[in-house]
Amino acid sequence: MADWITGREIILGIKKASTWRSSVTLEAGDGLVISKESIGTKAPSFVDDTSLGVPDVGRTIQVAESVTGASIEGLLRYEGWDLLLALALGAAGTPSNVEGAAYSNTYSAAENLAGLFATLAIKKANTAKGIWEVPSVKITGFTISGRVGELVKVIINFMGNKIEIANPLNSDLSSVTYPEGMTKDTVARMDNQFKIRMNAQGGSALTDSDKIFPSEFELVYERPFEEQFEAGFSDMSEPVQSDFASATIKLTFDKYNLDDFTSAIADEADKKMDLTFTGPIITGSTRYTFRVDLPKVTWQSAAADVNGPGLIKHVVDGKLLRSDSAPEGMTGVLGPVSVSVINERAQSPLA
């Protein structure tokens, strides 16, 4: 066997952990299908010994280690990203059986993410040190984006205590397999079963008469965290959220043919929205579903630049906020982002 592999042969696994710095064993069902990863470099911090009396620096000393600005990217599927989305938002319900193998659940924004993290490992080579493991990973946010004619993408951002290569707990990932729903035709897309709906934040529950028709969207949810270091450890301790979470949505329309957004900005009128992806049948009449509820949207920017003789695009940006009370039709949703799924996951991702 060659000592190298290609991207087609990587194995990536991730699983909820309970003790910071202590890896958990990755097993069947913990695999994740990705498009690319950037967990960063194995690059601890070094400080030069600049003591005087010598002509040149002769020693640089390793003093700390952490993982920051890391990410993994893949196609949004109806099952498989549950753990990472729940870890980013902070709360998950108990799955409710819909019928047969189909279960529903909701992942919503918690006040903080204290004690919520995971172990991640990825096989990059067939060498003795070819598995890179981050014992403790804190999810800091995600981006979900889609465009008509393309597959919907998701980017997960994270930071971690360190990259362990010398002695990872998960030195063999051969037992890692993918969740049942991830191996099926479960990639979300903006097809004829997809819909975005919007109406007044204090108005009636959303119905299909409230549909709007953008050609692409981008939803961003981020929590800012600061690195923490403590005496007795050279790697990063569990980071603490350092500021308010930020959530935004951007919509692009292929033609400027509605005044909803400019009016909302001028009138300072908040909206509520949902985005619903519907996939193949799981069992009976129940289909895979991925719905994002946005209980309070303040539209802040609307553009309609004329770039030539063709259609004039309309691009709008909104800020997603917490609602003082759940809007009509969004029972229990205070926001700023809530994700509801129907898939084959019978156990809470945060259990």
PDB file of C-alpha atoms in Angstrom, residues 92-335:
ATOM      1  CA  ALA A  92     -31.396  20.239  20.259  1.00  0.00           C
ATOM      2  CA  GLY A  93     -34.718  18.649  21.064  1.00  0.00           C
ATOM      3  CA  THR A  94     -35.634  15.008  21.521  1.00  0.00           C
ATOM      4  CA  PRO A  95     -36.413  13.387  18.155  1.00  0.00           C
ATOM      5  CA  SER A  96     -40.091  12.702  17.585  1.00  0.00           C
ATOM      6  CA  ASN A  97     -41.130   9.760  15.431  1.00  0.00           C
ATOM      7  CA  VAL A  98     -43.133  10.866  12.393  1.00  0.00           C
ATOM      8  CA  GLU A  99     -43.638   7.413  10.890  1.00  0.00           C
ATOM      9  CA  GLY A 100     -41.475   4.387  10.296  1.00  0.00           C
ATOM     10  CA  ALA A 101     -37.804   5.416  10.201  1.00  0.00           C
ATOM     11  CA  ALA A 102     -38.613   9.149   9.948  1.00  0.00           C
ATOM     12  CA  TYR A 103     -37.935  11.443  12.928  1.00  0.00           C
ATOM     13  CA  SER A 104     -38.275  15.186  13.414  1.00  0.00           C
ATOM     14  CA  ASN A 105     -36.124  17.468  15.546  1.00  0.00           C
ATOM     15  CA  THR A 106     -35.266  21.141  16.024  1.00  0.00           C
ATOM     16  CA  TYR A 107     -31.892  22.790  16.640  1.00  0.00           C
ATOM     17  CA  SER A 108     -32.136  26.261  18.157  1.00  0.00           C
ATOM     18  CA  ALA A 109     -29.908  29.017  19.499  1.00  0.00           C
ATOM     19  CA  ALA A 110     -28.888  28.640  23.151  1.00  0.00           C
ATOM     20  CA  GLU A 111     -27.555  31.437  25.342  1.00  0.00           C
ATOM     21  CA  ASN A 112     -24.052  29.960  25.293  1.00  0.00           C
ATOM     22  CA  LEU A 113     -22.086  26.928  24.122  1.00  0.00           C
ATOM     23  CA  ALA A 114     -20.312  26.095  27.385  1.00  0.00           C
ATOM     24  CA  GLY A 115     -19.495  22.392  27.553  1.00  0.00           C
ATOM     25  CA  LEU A 116     -20.459  21.743  23.934  1.00  0.00           C
ATOM     26  CA  PHE A 117     -17.621  20.457  21.750  1.00  0.00           C
ATOM     27  CA  ALA A 118     -16.497  17.423  19.756  1.00  0.00           C
ATOM     28  CA  THR A 119     -13.514  15.338  18.687  1.00  0.00           C
ATOM     29  CA  LEU A 120     -12.511  15.510  15.010  1.00  0.00           C
ATOM     30  CA  ALA A 121     -10.008  13.355  13.154  1.00  0.00           C
ATOM     31  CA  ILE A 122      -9.089  13.098   9.496  1.00  0.00           C
ATOM     32  CA  LYS A 123      -6.937  10.597   7.643  1.00  0.00           C
ATOM     33  CA  LYS A 124      -4.567  12.480   5.330  1.00  0.00           C
ATOM     34  CA  ALA A 125      -1.992   9.781   4.549  1.00  0.00           C
ATOM     35  CA  ASN A 126      -1.181   6.099   5.010  1.00  0.00           C
ATOM     36  CA  THR A 127       1.889   6.996   7.066  1.00  0.00           C
ATOM     37  CA  ALA A 128       2.313   6.198  10.767  1.00  0.00           C
ATOM     38  CA  LYS A 129       1.361   9.812  11.578  1.00  0.00           C
ATOM     39  CA  GLY A 130      -1.130  10.274   8.750  1.00  0.00           C
ATOM     40  CA  ILE A 131      -4.161  10.869  10.982  1.00  0.00           C
ATOM     41  CA  TRP A 132      -4.574  14.421  12.261  1.00  0.00           C
ATOM     42  CA  GLU A 133      -6.802  14.677  15.321  1.00  0.00           C
ATOM     43  CA  VAL A 134      -8.224  17.705  17.123  1.00  0.00           C
ATOM     44  CA  PRO A 135      -9.222  16.297  20.535  1.00  0.00           C
ATOM     45  CA  SER A 136     -11.579  19.186  21.346  1.00  0.00           C
ATOM     46  CA  VAL A 137     -13.356  21.205  18.663  1.00  0.00           C
ATOM     47  CA  LYS A 138     -15.600  24.186  19.396  1.00  0.00           C
ATOM     48  CA  ILE A 139     -17.977  25.028  16.520  1.00  0.00           C
ATOM     49  CA  THR A 140     -18.086  28.807  16.066  1.00  0.00           C
ATOM     50  CA  GLY A 141     -20.588  29.184  13.247  1.00  0.00           C
ATOM     51  CA  PHE A 142     -21.763  28.135   9.811  1.00  0.00           C
ATOM     52  CA  THR A 143     -22.683  29.423   6.366  1.00  0.00           C
ATOM     53  CA  ILE A 144     -25.385  27.848   4.207  1.00  0.00           C
ATOM     54  CA  SER A 145     -25.599  29.046   0.621  1.00  0.00           C
ATOM     55  CA  GLY A 146     -27.475  28.026  -2.489  1.00  0.00           C
ATOM     56  CA  ARG A 147     -28.076  29.034  -6.071  1.00  0.00           C
ATOM     57  CA  VAL A 148     -30.585  27.786  -8.604  1.00  0.00           C
ATOM     58  CA  GLY A 149     -28.899  25.194 -10.810  1.00  0.00           C
ATOM     59  CA  GLU A 150     -26.339  24.258  -8.154  1.00  0.00           C
ATOM     60  CA  LEU A 151     -26.212  22.098  -5.025  1.00  0.00           C
ATOM     61  CA  VAL A 152     -26.553  23.795  -1.651  1.00  0.00           C
ATOM     62  CA  LYS A 153     -23.313  24.157   0.303  1.00  0.00           C
ATOM     63  CA  VAL A 154     -22.502  24.373   3.996  1.00  0.00           C
ATOM     64  CA  ILE A 155     -19.329  25.660   5.659  1.00  0.00           C
ATOM     65  CA  ILE A 156     -18.661  24.895   9.326  1.00  0.00           C
ATOM     66  CA  ASN A 157     -16.182  27.110  11.192  1.00  0.00           C
ATOM     67  CA  PHE A 158     -14.383  25.925  14.316  1.00  0.00           C
ATOM     68  CA  MET A 159     -11.438  26.268  16.686  1.00  0.00           C
ATOM     69  CA  GLY A 160      -9.765  23.624  18.820  1.00  0.00           C
ATOM     70  CA  ASN A 161      -7.245  22.901  21.541  1.00  0.00           C
ATOM     71  CA  LYS A 162      -4.498  21.533  19.238  1.00  0.00           C
ATOM     72  CA  ILE A 163      -3.712  19.220  16.343  1.00  0.00           C
ATOM     73  CA  GLU A 164      -2.554  15.865  17.680  1.00  0.00           C
ATOM     74  CA  ILE A 165      -0.443  13.890  15.218  1.00  0.00           C
ATOM     75  CA  ALA A 166       2.110  12.069  17.367  1.00  0.00           C
ATOM     76  CA  ASN A 167      -0.307  10.091  19.580  1.00  0.00           C
ATOM     77  CA  PRO A 168      -3.930  10.499  18.505  1.00  0.00           C
ATOM     78  CA  LEU A 169      -6.510   8.378  20.283  1.00  0.00           C
ATOM     79  CA  ASN A 170      -8.036   7.713  16.869  1.00  0.00           C
ATOM     80  CA  SER A 171      -4.960   6.208  15.242  1.00  0.00           C
ATOM     81  CA  ASP A 172      -7.138   4.025  12.994  1.00  0.00           C
ATOM     82  CA  LEU A 173     -10.307   5.342  11.338  1.00  0.00           C
ATOM     83  CA  SER A 174     -11.187   2.157   9.474  1.00  0.00           C
ATOM     84  CA  SER A 175     -14.304   1.599  11.603  1.00  0.00           C
ATOM     85  CA  VAL A 176     -15.748   5.046  10.814  1.00  0.00           C
ATOM     86  CA  THR A 177     -18.836   4.878   8.585  1.00  0.00           C
ATOM     87  CA  TYR A 178     -21.412   7.442   7.462  1.00  0.00           C
ATOM     88  CA  PRO A 179     -24.912   7.977   8.896  1.00  0.00           C
ATOM     89  CA  GLU A 180     -27.653   6.102   7.046  1.00  0.00           C
ATOM     90  CA  GLY A 181     -29.174   9.256   5.571  1.00  0.00           C
ATOM     91  CA  MET A 182     -25.837  10.579   4.284  1.00  0.00           C
ATOM     92  CA  THR A 183     -25.345   7.675   1.871  1.00  0.00           C
ATOM     93  CA  LYS A 184     -28.652   8.263   0.084  1.00  0.00           C
ATOM     94  CA  ASP A 185     -29.818  10.903  -2.397  1.00  0.00           C
ATOM     95  CA  THR A 186     -30.094  13.526   0.335  1.00  0.00           C
ATOM     96  CA  VAL A 187     -28.321  16.596  -1.055  1.00  0.00           C
ATOM     97  CA  ALA A 188     -30.445  19.746  -0.705  1.00  0.00           C
ATOM     98  CA  ARG A 189     -31.042  21.951  -3.719  1.00  0.00           C
ATOM     99  CA  MET A 190     -33.165  24.907  -4.810  1.00  0.00           C
ATOM    100  CA  ASP A 191     -35.472  22.822  -6.974  1.00  0.00           C
ATOM    101  CA  ASN A 192     -39.237  22.915  -7.511  1.00  0.00           C
ATOM    102  CA  GLN A 193     -39.840  21.670  -3.954  1.00  0.00           C
ATOM    103  CA  PHE A 194     -37.774  24.418  -2.348  1.00  0.00           C
ATOM    104  CA  LYS A 195     -39.444  27.557  -1.063  1.00  0.00           C
ATOM    105  CA  ILE A 196     -38.672  30.821   0.735  1.00  0.00           C
ATOM    106  CA  ARG A 197     -41.562  32.635   2.382  1.00  0.00           C
ATOM    107  CA  MET A 198     -41.715  36.069   3.999  1.00  0.00           C
ATOM    108  CA  ASN A 199     -44.283  38.374   5.543  1.00  0.00           C
ATOM    109  CA  ALA A 200     -44.628  40.933   8.337  1.00  0.00           C
ATOM    110  CA  GLN A 201     -42.918  39.937  11.575  1.00  0.00           C
ATOM    111  CA  GLY A 202     -46.097  40.512  13.554  1.00  0.00           C
ATOM    112  CA  GLY A 203     -48.434  39.182  10.853  1.00  0.00           C
ATOM    113  CA  SER A 204     -50.208  35.875  10.354  1.00  0.00           C
ATOM    114  CA  ALA A 205     -48.448  32.543   9.976  1.00  0.00           C
ATOM    115  CA  LEU A 206     -46.506  32.069   6.754  1.00  0.00           C
ATOM    116  CA  THR A 207     -48.345  30.361   3.904  1.00  0.00           C
ATOM    117  CA  ASP A 208     -47.391  29.569   0.320  1.00  0.00           C
ATOM    118  CA  SER A 209     -49.012  32.832  -0.751  1.00  0.00           C
ATOM    119  CA  ASP A 210     -46.031  34.487   0.964  1.00  0.00           C
ATOM    120  CA  LYS A 211     -43.434  32.888  -1.325  1.00  0.00           C
ATOM    121  CA  ILE A 212     -40.648  34.990  -2.782  1.00  0.00           C
ATOM    122  CA  PHE A 213     -38.372  33.823  -5.569  1.00  0.00           C
ATOM    123  CA  PRO A 214     -34.672  34.680  -5.253  1.00  0.00           C
ATOM    124  CA  SER A 215     -32.124  32.984  -7.493  1.00  0.00           C
ATOM    125  CA  GLU A 216     -29.609  32.558  -4.661  1.00  0.00           C
ATOM    126  CA  PHE A 217     -29.207  33.027  -0.922  1.00  0.00           C
ATOM    127  CA  GLU A 218     -26.536  33.047   1.768  1.00  0.00           C
ATOM    128  CA  LEU A 219     -27.252  32.527   5.474  1.00  0.00           C
ATOM    129  CA  VAL A 220     -24.442  33.196   7.978  1.00  0.00           C
ATOM    130  CA  TYR A 221     -24.451  32.454  11.716  1.00  0.00           C
ATOM    131  CA  GLU A 222     -21.355  33.235  13.801  1.00  0.00           C
ATOM    132  CA  ARG A 223     -20.413  33.304  17.468  1.00  0.00           C
ATOM    133  CA  PRO A 224     -17.155  35.140  18.309  1.00  0.00           C
ATOM    134  CA  PHE A 225     -14.808  33.269  20.650  1.00  0.00           C
ATOM    135  CA  GLU A 226     -11.482  34.153  22.239  1.00  0.00           C
ATOM    136  CA  GLU A 227      -8.589  31.789  22.853  1.00  0.00           C
ATOM    137  CA  GLN A 228      -8.123  30.853  26.515  1.00  0.00           C
ATOM    138  CA  PHE A 229      -4.899  29.539  28.075  1.00  0.00           C
ATOM    139  CA  GLU A 230      -4.388  28.352  31.636  1.00  0.00           C
ATOM    140  CA  ALA A 231      -1.383  27.480  33.787  1.00  0.00           C
ATOM    141  CA  GLY A 232      -0.566  23.786  33.643  1.00  0.00           C
ATOM    142  CA  PHE A 233      -1.497  23.417  29.959  1.00  0.00           C
ATOM    143  CA  SER A 234       0.313  24.397  26.779  1.00  0.00           C
ATOM    144  CA  ASP A 235      -2.713  23.904  24.538  1.00  0.00           C
ATOM    145  CA  MET A 236      -5.831  26.073  24.363  1.00  0.00           C
ATOM    146  CA  SER A 237      -8.476  25.672  27.047  1.00  0.00           C
ATOM    147  CA  GLU A 238     -12.170  25.708  26.147  1.00  0.00           C
ATOM    148  CA  PRO A 239     -12.779  29.098  24.504  1.00  0.00           C
ATOM    149  CA  VAL A 240     -15.385  31.519  25.811  1.00  0.00           C
ATOM    150  CA  GLN A 241     -17.829  33.509  23.689  1.00  0.00           C
ATOM    151  CA  SER A 242     -16.514  37.070  23.646  1.00  0.00           C
ATOM    152  CA  ASP A 243     -19.357  39.020  22.044  1.00  0.00           C
ATOM    153  CA  PHE A 244     -22.925  38.697  20.779  1.00  0.00           C
ATOM    154  CA  ALA A 245     -23.686  36.164  18.057  1.00  0.00           C
ATOM    155  CA  SER A 246     -24.155  37.582  14.580  1.00  0.00           C
ATOM    156  CA  ALA A 247     -26.572  36.278  11.948  1.00  0.00           C
ATOM    157  CA  THR A 248     -27.279  37.621   8.465  1.00  0.00           C
ATOM    158  CA  ILE A 249     -29.056  36.668   5.261  1.00  0.00           C
ATOM    159  CA  LYS A 250     -28.402  37.786   1.712  1.00  0.00           C
ATOM    160  CA  LEU A 251     -30.805  37.242  -1.177  1.00  0.00           C
ATOM    161  CA  THR A 252     -30.135  37.788  -4.865  1.00  0.00           C
ATOM    162  CA  PHE A 253     -32.989  38.137  -7.360  1.00  0.00           C
ATOM    163  CA  ASP A 254     -32.252  37.796 -11.067  1.00  0.00           C
ATOM    164  CA  LYS A 255     -34.541  40.748 -11.782  1.00  0.00           C
ATOM    165  CA  TYR A 256     -35.721  43.769  -9.805  1.00  0.00           C
ATOM    166  CA  ASN A 257     -39.500  43.344  -9.779  1.00  0.00           C
ATOM    167  CA  LEU A 258     -40.662  43.871  -6.171  1.00  0.00           C
ATOM    168  CA  ASP A 259     -40.582  46.681  -3.612  1.00  0.00           C
ATOM    169  CA  ASP A 260     -40.839  44.587  -0.440  1.00  0.00           C
ATOM    170  CA  PHE A 261     -37.269  45.164   0.691  1.00  0.00           C
ATOM    171  CA  THR A 262     -36.870  48.864  -0.071  1.00  0.00           C
ATOM    172  CA  SER A 263     -40.238  49.450   1.610  1.00  0.00           C
ATOM    173  CA  ALA A 264     -39.194  47.420   4.656  1.00  0.00           C
ATOM    174  CA  ILE A 265     -36.044  49.536   4.996  1.00  0.00           C
ATOM    175  CA  ALA A 266     -37.867  52.843   4.504  1.00  0.00           C
ATOM    176  CA  ASP A 267     -40.688  51.901   6.895  1.00  0.00           C
ATOM    177  CA  GLU A 268     -38.401  50.190   9.432  1.00  0.00           C
ATOM    178  CA  ALA A 269     -40.711  47.189   9.201  1.00  0.00           C
ATOM    179  CA  ASP A 270     -39.325  43.852  10.376  1.00  0.00           C
ATOM    180  CA  LYS A 271     -40.168  40.594   8.606  1.00  0.00           C
ATOM    181  CA  LYS A 272     -40.177  36.893   9.391  1.00  0.00           C
ATOM    182  CA  MET A 273     -39.028  34.202   6.965  1.00  0.00           C
ATOM    183  CA  ASP A 274     -38.553  30.503   6.476  1.00  0.00           C
ATOM    184  CA  LEU A 275     -36.523  28.494   3.976  1.00  0.00           C
ATOM    185  CA  THR A 276     -37.681  24.932   3.330  1.00  0.00           C
ATOM    186  CA  PHE A 277     -35.862  22.173   1.440  1.00  0.00           C
ATOM    187  CA  THR A 278     -37.837  19.006   0.735  1.00  0.00           C
ATOM    188  CA  GLY A 279     -36.154  15.806  -0.393  1.00  0.00           C
ATOM    189  CA  PRO A 280     -37.011  12.204  -1.280  1.00  0.00           C
ATOM    190  CA  ILE A 281     -39.391   9.985   0.664  1.00  0.00           C
ATOM    191  CA  ILE A 282     -38.010   8.346   3.790  1.00  0.00           C
ATOM    192  CA  THR A 283     -40.979   6.095   4.403  1.00  0.00           C
ATOM    193  CA  GLY A 284     -44.696   6.183   3.633  1.00  0.00           C
ATOM    194  CA  SER A 285     -45.511   9.753   2.651  1.00  0.00           C
ATOM    195  CA  THR A 286     -42.834  11.422   4.810  1.00  0.00           C
ATOM    196  CA  ARG A 287     -39.998  13.180   3.012  1.00  0.00           C
ATOM    197  CA  TYR A 288     -36.616  14.411   4.169  1.00  0.00           C
ATOM    198  CA  THR A 289     -37.024  18.049   5.226  1.00  0.00           C
ATOM    199  CA  PHE A 290     -34.648  20.831   6.222  1.00  0.00           C
ATOM    200  CA  ARG A 291     -36.320  24.091   7.302  1.00  0.00           C
ATOM    201  CA  VAL A 292     -34.728  27.261   8.637  1.00  0.00           C
ATOM    202  CA  ASP A 293     -36.970  29.619  10.624  1.00  0.00           C
ATOM    203  CA  LEU A 294     -35.968  33.281  10.923  1.00  0.00           C
ATOM    204  CA  PRO A 295     -38.400  34.949  13.348  1.00  0.00           C
ATOM    205  CA  LYS A 296     -37.129  38.508  12.982  1.00  0.00           C
ATOM    206  CA  VAL A 297     -35.372  39.945   9.928  1.00  0.00           C
ATOM    207  CA  THR A 298     -34.389  43.606   9.722  1.00  0.00           C
ATOM    208  CA  TRP A 299     -33.564  44.441   6.118  1.00  0.00           C
ATOM    209  CA  GLN A 300     -30.668  46.893   6.026  1.00  0.00           C
ATOM    210  CA  SER A 301     -29.482  47.105   2.429  1.00  0.00           C
ATOM    211  CA  ALA A 302     -31.068  46.856  -1.021  1.00  0.00           C
ATOM    212  CA  ALA A 303     -29.124  47.256  -4.263  1.00  0.00           C
ATOM    213  CA  ALA A 304     -30.208  47.298  -7.905  1.00  0.00           C
ATOM    214  CA  ASP A 305     -27.139  48.280  -9.892  1.00  0.00           C
ATOM    215  CA  VAL A 306     -27.557  48.632 -13.643  1.00  0.00           C
ATOM    216  CA  ASN A 307     -24.598  46.881 -15.273  1.00  0.00           C
ATOM    217  CA  GLY A 308     -25.721  46.713 -18.884  1.00  0.00           C
ATOM    218  CA  PRO A 309     -28.671  46.265 -21.233  1.00  0.00           C
ATOM    219  CA  GLY A 310     -29.906  43.054 -19.580  1.00  0.00           C
ATOM    220  CA  LEU A 311     -31.895  42.339 -16.450  1.00  0.00           C
ATOM    221  CA  ILE A 312     -31.230  44.452 -13.362  1.00  0.00           C
ATOM    222  CA  LYS A 313     -30.381  42.255 -10.373  1.00  0.00           C
ATOM    223  CA  HIS A 314     -31.759  42.986  -6.929  1.00  0.00           C
ATOM    224  CA  VAL A 315     -29.469  42.142  -3.983  1.00  0.00           C
ATOM    225  CA  VAL A 316     -30.694  42.570  -0.399  1.00  0.00           C
ATOM    226  CA  ASP A 317     -29.023  42.077   2.970  1.00  0.00           C
ATOM    227  CA  GLY A 318     -30.775  41.522   6.265  1.00  0.00           C
ATOM    228  CA  LYS A 319     -29.788  41.128   9.907  1.00  0.00           C
ATOM    229  CA  LEU A 320     -31.311  38.204  11.814  1.00  0.00           C
ATOM    230  CA  LEU A 321     -32.371  39.073  15.343  1.00  0.00           C
ATOM    231  CA  ARG A 322     -33.872  37.502  18.425  1.00  0.00           C
ATOM    232  CA  SER A 323     -37.629  38.010  18.716  1.00  0.00           C
ATOM    233  CA  ASP A 324     -39.195  38.998  22.020  1.00  0.00           C
ATOM    234  CA  SER A 325     -41.953  36.460  21.384  1.00  0.00           C
ATOM    235  CA  ALA A 326     -42.473  33.681  18.871  1.00  0.00           C
ATOM    236  CA  PRO A 327     -44.204  34.928  15.722  1.00  0.00           C
ATOM    237  CA  GLU A 328     -47.416  33.343  14.493  1.00  0.00           C
ATOM    238  CA  GLY A 329     -46.682  29.941  12.971  1.00  0.00           C
ATOM    239  CA  MET A 330     -43.247  29.659  14.639  1.00  0.00           C
ATOM    240  CA  THR A 331     -44.169  28.199  18.013  1.00  0.00           C
ATOM    241  CA  GLY A 332     -41.273  28.388  20.453  1.00  0.00           C
ATOM    242  CA  VAL A 333     -38.924  30.052  17.949  1.00  0.00           C
ATOM    243  CA  LEU A 334     -37.241  33.142  19.345  1.00  0.00           C
ATOM    244  CA  GLY A 335     -34.246  33.023  17.091  1.00  0.00           C
TER     245      GLY A 335
END
